[in-house]
């Protein structure tokens, strides 16, 4: 049986086992027997023990099966191929798979023909075995648990124990994935730093990652000073935040303190639509609309503006982030208790005094959190910058120049055919590591600020 | 129970030297009327207790005395409320100085998330009452002293007000109100979140404050009303049933509803 049929079978078993278990418990209690738990708990228990073990086995099976089959096939390859080394074996194996799965090709027997035939037979047997194992596990688990249903079986505590393990497993998956990603980024970065010194990467001011792909190619040897990328990222993020924080915050204050419920009802979703626009759309808005306007304006004032400017990208990114800031700040401002406002009004404070001196300070931790979140969003944003700010790694603080950012460079480094151990590719991982560390630090700082306020004011 | 047709408040709702006078006051939340034709004088330097069953409109009436109801969109007030003879609902009146003159202390202590010092100095600062830092220090000290909190907090003026105990917080809120030099203080169940010792302190404080201020206090505790007030007003379903000297209300109430309430037959 294929994986999908097996999965469907497991699902059906889940429902069936639940009903069977519940009904047995009901029957028992209708005979006047006092059960330890509710009938639904017995149902859930049978359902869990029926389906969890087969699911687990199925998962392991899916992971291990290809490897085992590869091993078996490798042993059967002709000696001439096995002598050819890793790459040749892999090539031969993939040919075998093609032969076995495509009936048209089966005709053209060759050196690999017998192996392919063997594979077909093997696959048929494995599929049968898999179906058998899973089905018997289903039946066995169901039957054993069903028989365990007795008045003194503590089904509720057992179900809760299993559910707790499931919940733990889910959070463990999230954490482990993060750790895995971090480990791989770290590993590749270390490879990079073996080729390019850390100090050159962190403090070098020239970035041109082009390296010769083949020995006979002419090309620069590449230089990996990432400072222009850092300053470019900073410049654009700063411009974006300079737009998003004041506008977003003031919008939030208007919406939560001044707007009538009607206006609020209309304006809040409208603002949130901004957050739903894909960043590519912002990107071409920046590149095709905003950038030319800025260029035109600048030139009419006699300034030299490059056609792809940090200002255009930063402005548009700021607009993109406004709903982020405003929606989060609006929530925290609304969470400030009405009693504080009443206290202030009761002393004869005006609305704006109340907002400035009571509401905002009380909401500050949340607002800081919102801003920090917006900053990490700005630093991680790629599309707008790629389209509107250009690729030139200029070391400049002039917002009218074209600059590039860490994220954009990661993209350009990895786009196209790449050798996976060239410094050019590995540099992307080093940049990724920097991004990761910075974002982590930002979140940590935000958390600390929030905690400090909590301690003081709660 | 429904409202009484053509009800006239019994007892002595009026007095000779009123600080605040309500005349035919009605309060509406949207279409729903919460206060019906209430006329009541609050005399200078007296403490008047407002009592009545839950939901009868005590808070609503109290909040209309300094126009705190303005902060509720759907709330509308009819009739007149005169402060020193001037109608506070006159369109020409600015609520900012009004609320500084008629201050309010709430049921739950609500110190601002600021230091003790800043909690007190907030009002004087926004009203420009202090011309210098020294002035401000003096106002803070005087207000805390009058609220009986000075000795307890003088060494921690710059730690957060929210770090005080519930009773201390409530006295901080009273001090905060005193700091803007009001003439009337409205208190809405100021002790309902406090333990008996903190309550006793606040009651003592109210008695002292009477010398300089006019006070209206909403309370659910009849003992408290008896201890701190000179006159007591009994509200019932938005109507003012009876106003009399406090001892009279609690010993020989005139109206049968008042009697039913104070003998605990409902409420
Ligand atoms: N913001 C509001 N919106 C609508 N109705 C309100 C509002 N506040 C109070 N009410 C209504 O007005 C009536 C009087 O309420 P109020 O809070 O003045 O009673 P109270 O006497 O202070 O009661 P308690 O002793 O429980 O504090 C109640 O029926 C209440 O439901
Ligand atoms: Mg009330």
PDB file of N, CA, C and O in Angstrom, chain A residues 363-419:
ATOM      1  N   UNK A 363       2.154  52.822  28.136  1.00  0.00           N
ATOM      2  CA  UNK A 363       2.190  51.869  27.026  1.00  0.00           C
ATOM      3  C   UNK A 363       3.597  51.677  26.487  1.00  0.00           C
ATOM      4  O   UNK A 363       3.816  50.874  25.589  1.00  0.00           O
ATOM      5  N   UNK A 364       4.563  52.422  27.045  1.00  0.00           N
ATOM      6  CA  UNK A 364       5.890  52.466  26.439  1.00  0.00           C
ATOM      7  C   UNK A 364       6.543  51.103  26.210  1.00  0.00           C
ATOM      8  O   UNK A 364       7.067  50.857  25.121  1.00  0.00           O
ATOM      9  N   UNK A 365       6.524  50.196  27.189  1.00  0.00           N
ATOM     10  CA  UNK A 365       7.174  48.917  26.939  1.00  0.00           C
ATOM     11  C   UNK A 365       6.642  48.245  25.678  1.00  0.00           C
ATOM     12  O   UNK A 365       7.425  47.775  24.841  1.00  0.00           O
ATOM     13  N   UNK A 366       5.332  48.271  25.524  1.00  0.00           N
ATOM     14  CA  UNK A 366       4.752  47.649  24.339  1.00  0.00           C
ATOM     15  C   UNK A 366       5.151  48.379  23.073  1.00  0.00           C
ATOM     16  O   UNK A 366       5.431  47.762  22.045  1.00  0.00           O
ATOM     17  N   UNK A 367       5.216  49.708  23.162  1.00  0.00           N
ATOM     18  CA  UNK A 367       5.590  50.482  21.976  1.00  0.00           C
ATOM     19  C   UNK A 367       7.033  50.188  21.587  1.00  0.00           C
ATOM     20  O   UNK A 367       7.354  50.002  20.415  1.00  0.00           O
ATOM     21  N   UNK A 368       7.905  50.126  22.620  1.00  0.00           N
ATOM     22  CA  UNK A 368       9.303  49.796  22.331  1.00  0.00           C
ATOM     23  C   UNK A 368       9.377  48.429  21.659  1.00  0.00           C
ATOM     24  O   UNK A 368      10.097  48.241  20.667  1.00  0.00           O
ATOM     25  N   UNK A 369       8.608  47.494  22.176  1.00  0.00           N
ATOM     26  CA  UNK A 369       8.588  46.171  21.570  1.00  0.00           C
ATOM     27  C   UNK A 369       8.173  46.246  20.107  1.00  0.00           C
ATOM     28  O   UNK A 369       8.802  45.644  19.234  1.00  0.00           O
ATOM     29  N   UNK A 370       7.138  47.037  19.839  1.00  0.00           N
ATOM     30  CA  UNK A 370       6.654  47.171  18.466  1.00  0.00           C
ATOM     31  C   UNK A 370       7.736  47.752  17.567  1.00  0.00           C
ATOM     32  O   UNK A 370       7.961  47.274  16.449  1.00  0.00           O
ATOM     33  N   UNK A 371       8.431  48.775  18.079  1.00  0.00           N
ATOM     34  CA  UNK A 371       9.467  49.419  17.265  1.00  0.00           C
ATOM     35  C   UNK A 371      10.611  48.445  16.984  1.00  0.00           C
ATOM     36  O   UNK A 371      11.102  48.349  15.858  1.00  0.00           O
ATOM     37  N   UNK A 372      10.997  47.704  18.031  1.00  0.00           N
ATOM     38  CA  UNK A 372      12.080  46.738  17.835  1.00  0.00           C
ATOM     39  C   UNK A 372      11.713  45.710  16.767  1.00  0.00           C
ATOM     40  O   UNK A 372      12.513  45.349  15.912  1.00  0.00           O
ATOM     41  N   UNK A 373      10.477  45.266  16.847  1.00  0.00           N
ATOM     42  CA  UNK A 373       9.997  44.298  15.869  1.00  0.00           C
ATOM     43  C   UNK A 373      10.061  44.903  14.473  1.00  0.00           C
ATOM     44  O   UNK A 373      10.475  44.258  13.518  1.00  0.00           O
ATOM     45  N   UNK A 374       9.666  46.170  14.382  1.00  0.00           N
ATOM     46  CA  UNK A 374       9.696  46.852  13.091  1.00  0.00           C
ATOM     47  C   UNK A 374      11.123  46.973  12.587  1.00  0.00           C
ATOM     48  O   UNK A 374      11.386  46.811  11.394  1.00  0.00           O
ATOM     49  N   UNK A 375      12.072  47.237  13.516  1.00  0.00           N
ATOM     50  CA  UNK A 375      13.467  47.351  13.088  1.00  0.00           C
ATOM     51  C   UNK A 375      13.949  46.028  12.517  1.00  0.00           C
ATOM     52  O   UNK A 375      14.569  45.987  11.445  1.00  0.00           O
ATOM     53  N   UNK A 376      13.640  44.933  13.208  1.00  0.00           N
ATOM     54  CA  UNK A 376      14.145  43.677  12.646  1.00  0.00           C
ATOM     55  C   UNK A 376      13.469  43.368  11.317  1.00  0.00           C
ATOM     56  O   UNK A 376      14.081  42.780  10.436  1.00  0.00           O
ATOM     57  N   UNK A 377      12.226  43.798  11.191  1.00  0.00           N
ATOM     58  CA  UNK A 377      11.547  43.639   9.900  1.00  0.00           C
ATOM     59  C   UNK A 377      12.275  44.436   8.811  1.00  0.00           C
ATOM     60  O   UNK A 377      12.527  43.937   7.715  1.00  0.00           O
ATOM     61  N   UNK A 378      12.666  45.668   9.161  1.00  0.00           N
ATOM     62  CA  UNK A 378      13.343  46.525   8.180  1.00  0.00           C
ATOM     63  C   UNK A 378      14.685  45.925   7.778  1.00  0.00           C
ATOM     64  O   UNK A 378      15.046  45.904   6.602  1.00  0.00           O
ATOM     65  N   UNK A 379      15.417  45.420   8.775  1.00  0.00           N
ATOM     66  CA  UNK A 379      16.738  44.866   8.470  1.00  0.00           C
ATOM     67  C   UNK A 379      16.613  43.629   7.590  1.00  0.00           C
ATOM     68  O   UNK A 379      17.424  43.386   6.707  1.00  0.00           O
ATOM     69  N   UNK A 380      15.569  42.843   7.822  1.00  0.00           N
ATOM     70  CA  UNK A 380      15.420  41.615   7.067  1.00  0.00           C
ATOM     71  C   UNK A 380      14.767  41.795   5.708  1.00  0.00           C
ATOM     72  O   UNK A 380      14.756  40.883   4.896  1.00  0.00           O
ATOM     73  N   UNK A 381      14.202  42.978   5.448  1.00  0.00           N
ATOM     74  CA  UNK A 381      13.480  43.185   4.196  1.00  0.00           C
ATOM     75  C   UNK A 381      14.439  43.133   3.005  1.00  0.00           C
ATOM     76  O   UNK A 381      15.511  43.711   3.027  1.00  0.00           O
ATOM     77  N   UNK A 382      14.030  42.436   1.962  1.00  0.00           N
ATOM     78  CA  UNK A 382      14.921  42.213   0.833  1.00  0.00           C
ATOM     79  C   UNK A 382      14.408  42.809  -0.470  1.00  0.00           C
ATOM     80  O   UNK A 382      15.130  43.509  -1.180  1.00  0.00           O
ATOM     81  N   UNK A 383      13.151  42.525  -0.764  1.00  0.00           N
ATOM     82  CA  UNK A 383      12.636  42.777  -2.109  1.00  0.00           C
ATOM     83  C   UNK A 383      12.711  44.260  -2.485  1.00  0.00           C
ATOM     84  O   UNK A 383      13.212  44.599  -3.559  1.00  0.00           O
ATOM     85  N   UNK A 384      12.203  45.104  -1.606  1.00  0.00           N
ATOM     86  CA  UNK A 384      12.176  46.529  -1.921  1.00  0.00           C
ATOM     87  C   UNK A 384      13.582  47.027  -2.218  1.00  0.00           C
ATOM     88  O   UNK A 384      13.827  47.738  -3.199  1.00  0.00           O
ATOM     89  N   UNK A 385      14.519  46.617  -1.362  1.00  0.00           N
ATOM     90  CA  UNK A 385      15.878  47.096  -1.512  1.00  0.00           C
ATOM     91  C   UNK A 385      16.492  46.574  -2.799  1.00  0.00           C
ATOM     92  O   UNK A 385      17.163  47.307  -3.538  1.00  0.00           O
ATOM     93  N   UNK A 386      16.250  45.294  -3.071  1.00  0.00           N
ATOM     94  CA  UNK A 386      16.822  44.718  -4.286  1.00  0.00           C
ATOM     95  C   UNK A 386      16.344  45.488  -5.507  1.00  0.00           C
ATOM     96  O   UNK A 386      17.096  45.723  -6.447  1.00  0.00           O
ATOM     97  N   UNK A 387      15.072  45.906  -5.506  1.00  0.00           N
ATOM     98  CA  UNK A 387      14.528  46.564  -6.682  1.00  0.00           C
ATOM     99  C   UNK A 387      14.831  48.052  -6.720  1.00  0.00           C
ATOM    100  O   UNK A 387      15.004  48.613  -7.791  1.00  0.00           O
ATOM    101  N   UNK A 388      14.894  48.682  -5.542  1.00  0.00           N
ATOM    102  CA  UNK A 388      14.969  50.135  -5.569  1.00  0.00           C
ATOM    103  C   UNK A 388      16.306  50.719  -5.140  1.00  0.00           C
ATOM    104  O   UNK A 388      16.604  51.859  -5.456  1.00  0.00           O
ATOM    105  N   UNK A 389      17.113  49.956  -4.406  1.00  0.00           N
ATOM    106  CA  UNK A 389      18.329  50.575  -3.886  1.00  0.00           C
ATOM    107  C   UNK A 389      19.568  50.180  -4.667  1.00  0.00           C
ATOM    108  O   UNK A 389      20.623  50.771  -4.505  1.00  0.00           O
ATOM    109  N   UNK A 390      19.463  49.162  -5.507  1.00  0.00           N
ATOM    110  CA  UNK A 390      20.604  48.816  -6.325  1.00  0.00           C
ATOM    111  C   UNK A 390      21.504  47.782  -5.694  1.00  0.00           C
ATOM    112  O   UNK A 390      21.244  47.270  -4.609  1.00  0.00           O
ATOM    113  N   UNK A 391      22.598  47.472  -6.417  1.00  0.00           N
ATOM    114  CA  UNK A 391      23.504  46.426  -5.960  1.00  0.00           C
ATOM    115  C   UNK A 391      24.883  46.974  -5.659  1.00  0.00           C
ATOM    116  O   UNK A 391      25.770  46.246  -5.251  1.00  0.00           O
ATOM    117  N   UNK A 392      25.070  48.275  -5.897  1.00  0.00           N
ATOM    118  CA  UNK A 392      26.407  48.837  -5.742  1.00  0.00           C
ATOM    119  C   UNK A 392      26.749  48.998  -4.269  1.00  0.00           C
ATOM    120  O   UNK A 392      26.023  49.650  -3.527  1.00  0.00           O
ATOM    121  N   UNK A 393      27.842  48.357  -3.862  1.00  0.00           N
ATOM    122  CA  UNK A 393      28.216  48.384  -2.455  1.00  0.00           C
ATOM    123  C   UNK A 393      29.001  49.648  -2.151  1.00  0.00           C
ATOM    124  O   UNK A 393      30.213  49.611  -1.959  1.00  0.00           O
ATOM    125  N   UNK A 394      28.300  50.776  -2.119  1.00  0.00           N
ATOM    126  CA  UNK A 394      28.968  52.041  -1.813  1.00  0.00           C
ATOM    127  C   UNK A 394      29.019  52.261  -0.316  1.00  0.00           C
ATOM    128  O   UNK A 394      28.034  52.028   0.376  1.00  0.00           O
ATOM    129  N   UNK A 395      30.163  52.737   0.143  1.00  0.00           N
ATOM    130  CA  UNK A 395      30.278  53.094   1.554  1.00  0.00           C
ATOM    131  C   UNK A 395      29.945  54.576   1.674  1.00  0.00           C
ATOM    132  O   UNK A 395      30.776  55.431   1.420  1.00  0.00           O
ATOM    133  N   UNK A 396      28.690  54.870   2.033  1.00  0.00           N
ATOM    134  CA  UNK A 396      28.274  56.270   2.047  1.00  0.00           C
ATOM    135  C   UNK A 396      27.144  56.484   3.038  1.00  0.00           C
ATOM    136  O   UNK A 396      26.421  55.557   3.378  1.00  0.00           O
ATOM    137  N   UNK A 397      27.032  57.726   3.500  1.00  0.00           N
ATOM    138  CA  UNK A 397      25.900  58.065   4.361  1.00  0.00           C
ATOM    139  C   UNK A 397      24.928  58.952   3.608  1.00  0.00           C
ATOM    140  O   UNK A 397      23.986  59.463   4.172  1.00  0.00           O
ATOM    141  N   UNK A 398      25.175  59.140   2.324  1.00  0.00           N
ATOM    142  CA  UNK A 398      24.330  60.013   1.529  1.00  0.00           C
ATOM    143  C   UNK A 398      23.091  59.250   1.049  1.00  0.00           C
ATOM    144  O   UNK A 398      23.207  58.309   0.264  1.00  0.00           O
ATOM    145  N   UNK A 399      21.923  59.640   1.496  1.00  0.00           N
ATOM    146  CA  UNK A 399      20.717  58.887   1.134  1.00  0.00           C
ATOM    147  C   UNK A 399      20.376  58.979  -0.343  1.00  0.00           C
ATOM    148  O   UNK A 399      19.504  58.261  -0.810  1.00  0.00           O
ATOM    149  N   UNK A 400      21.041  59.863  -1.076  1.00  0.00           N
ATOM    150  CA  UNK A 400      20.729  59.989  -2.495  1.00  0.00           C
ATOM    151  C   UNK A 400      21.576  59.058  -3.346  1.00  0.00           C
ATOM    152  O   UNK A 400      21.344  58.911  -4.538  1.00  0.00           O
ATOM    153  N   UNK A 401      22.581  58.428  -2.739  1.00  0.00           N
ATOM    154  CA  UNK A 401      23.414  57.473  -3.443  1.00  0.00           C
ATOM    155  C   UNK A 401      22.725  56.123  -3.503  1.00  0.00           C
ATOM    156  O   UNK A 401      21.797  55.861  -2.757  1.00  0.00           O
ATOM    157  N   UNK A 402      23.239  55.281  -4.376  1.00  0.00           N
ATOM    158  CA  UNK A 402      22.707  53.930  -4.349  1.00  0.00           C
ATOM    159  C   UNK A 402      23.556  53.093  -3.399  1.00  0.00           C
ATOM    160  O   UNK A 402      24.773  53.230  -3.341  1.00  0.00           O
ATOM    161  N   UNK A 403      22.899  52.285  -2.601  1.00  0.00           N
ATOM    162  CA  UNK A 403      23.616  51.425  -1.647  1.00  0.00           C
ATOM    163  C   UNK A 403      23.034  50.016  -1.781  1.00  0.00           C
ATOM    164  O   UNK A 403      22.086  49.785  -2.512  1.00  0.00           O
ATOM    165  N   UNK A 404      23.609  49.103  -1.049  1.00  0.00           N
ATOM    166  CA  UNK A 404      23.056  47.755  -1.055  1.00  0.00           C
ATOM    167  C   UNK A 404      23.021  47.233   0.379  1.00  0.00           C
ATOM    168  O   UNK A 404      23.633  47.823   1.258  1.00  0.00           O
ATOM    169  N   UNK A 405      22.286  46.182   0.613  1.00  0.00           N
ATOM    170  CA  UNK A 405      22.141  45.707   1.988  1.00  0.00           C
ATOM    171  C   UNK A 405      22.562  44.256   2.114  1.00  0.00           C
ATOM    172  O   UNK A 405      22.818  43.574   1.120  1.00  0.00           O
ATOM    173  N   UNK A 406      22.643  43.810   3.336  1.00  0.00           N
ATOM    174  CA  UNK A 406      23.062  42.443   3.631  1.00  0.00           C
ATOM    175  C   UNK A 406      22.154  41.443   2.917  1.00  0.00           C
ATOM    176  O   UNK A 406      22.621  40.528   2.230  1.00  0.00           O
ATOM    177  N   UNK A 407      20.840  41.657   3.049  1.00  0.00           N
ATOM    178  CA  UNK A 407      19.912  40.674   2.481  1.00  0.00           C
ATOM    179  C   UNK A 407      20.023  40.611   0.962  1.00  0.00           C
ATOM    180  O   UNK A 407      20.050  39.531   0.377  1.00  0.00           O
ATOM    181  N   UNK A 408      20.128  41.782   0.327  1.00  0.00           N
ATOM    182  CA  UNK A 408      20.216  41.790  -1.129  1.00  0.00           C
ATOM    183  C   UNK A 408      21.460  41.054  -1.584  1.00  0.00           C
ATOM    184  O   UNK A 408      21.440  40.287  -2.554  1.00  0.00           O
ATOM    185  N   UNK A 409      22.566  41.250  -0.873  1.00  0.00           N
ATOM    186  CA  UNK A 409      23.794  40.570  -1.262  1.00  0.00           C
ATOM    187  C   UNK A 409      23.679  39.062  -1.079  1.00  0.00           C
ATOM    188  O   UNK A 409      24.202  38.293  -1.875  1.00  0.00           O
ATOM    189  N   UNK A 410      22.993  38.642  -0.042  1.00  0.00           N
ATOM    190  CA  UNK A 410      22.799  37.201   0.131  1.00  0.00           C
ATOM    191  C   UNK A 410      22.100  36.640  -1.100  1.00  0.00           C
ATOM    192  O   UNK A 410      22.493  35.616  -1.654  1.00  0.00           O
ATOM    193  N   UNK A 411      21.081  37.347  -1.555  1.00  0.00           N
ATOM    194  CA  UNK A 411      20.356  36.879  -2.735  1.00  0.00           C
ATOM    195  C   UNK A 411      21.275  36.827  -3.940  1.00  0.00           C
ATOM    196  O   UNK A 411      21.376  35.807  -4.621  1.00  0.00           O
ATOM    197  N   UNK A 412      21.990  37.912  -4.204  1.00  0.00           N
ATOM    198  CA  UNK A 412      22.820  37.925  -5.412  1.00  0.00           C
ATOM    199  C   UNK A 412      23.930  36.882  -5.335  1.00  0.00           C
ATOM    200  O   UNK A 412      24.332  36.329  -6.347  1.00  0.00           O
ATOM    201  N   UNK A 413      24.420  36.629  -4.139  1.00  0.00           N
ATOM    202  CA  UNK A 413      25.487  35.638  -4.011  1.00  0.00           C
ATOM    203  C   UNK A 413      24.982  34.246  -4.360  1.00  0.00           C
ATOM    204  O   UNK A 413      25.724  33.418  -4.877  1.00  0.00           O
ATOM    205  N   UNK A 414      23.734  33.966  -4.065  1.00  0.00           N
ATOM    206  CA  UNK A 414      23.233  32.598  -4.208  1.00  0.00           C
ATOM    207  C   UNK A 414      22.443  32.366  -5.484  1.00  0.00           C
ATOM    208  O   UNK A 414      22.120  31.246  -5.812  1.00  0.00           O
ATOM    209  N   UNK A 415      22.126  33.467  -6.210  1.00  0.00           N
ATOM    210  CA  UNK A 415      21.349  33.285  -7.435  1.00  0.00           C
ATOM    211  C   UNK A 415      22.268  32.757  -8.534  1.00  0.00           C
ATOM    212  O   UNK A 415      23.412  33.154  -8.645  1.00  0.00           O
ATOM    213  N   UNK A 416      21.748  31.848  -9.337  1.00  0.00           N
ATOM    214  CA  UNK A 416      22.536  31.328 -10.445  1.00  0.00           C
ATOM    215  C   UNK A 416      23.307  30.078 -10.051  1.00  0.00           C
ATOM    216  O   UNK A 416      23.190  29.585  -8.941  1.00  0.00           O
ATOM    217  N   UNK A 417      24.109  29.549 -11.001  1.00  0.00           N
ATOM    218  CA  UNK A 417      24.878  28.338 -10.713  1.00  0.00           C
ATOM    219  C   UNK A 417      26.049  28.679  -9.817  1.00  0.00           C
ATOM    220  O   UNK A 417      26.772  29.623 -10.053  1.00  0.00           O
ATOM    221  N   UNK A 418      26.176  27.889  -8.795  1.00  0.00           N
ATOM    222  CA  UNK A 418      27.221  28.213  -7.825  1.00  0.00           C
ATOM    223  C   UNK A 418      27.988  26.967  -7.462  1.00  0.00           C
ATOM    224  O   UNK A 418      27.454  25.873  -7.470  1.00  0.00           O
ATOM    225  N   UNK A 419      29.235  27.191  -7.121  1.00  0.00           N
ATOM    226  CA  UNK A 419      29.999  26.125  -6.503  1.00  0.00           C
ATOM    227  C   UNK A 419      29.778  26.255  -5.014  1.00  0.00           C
ATOM    228  O   UNK A 419      29.813  27.363  -4.484  1.00  0.00           O
TER     229      UNK A 419
END
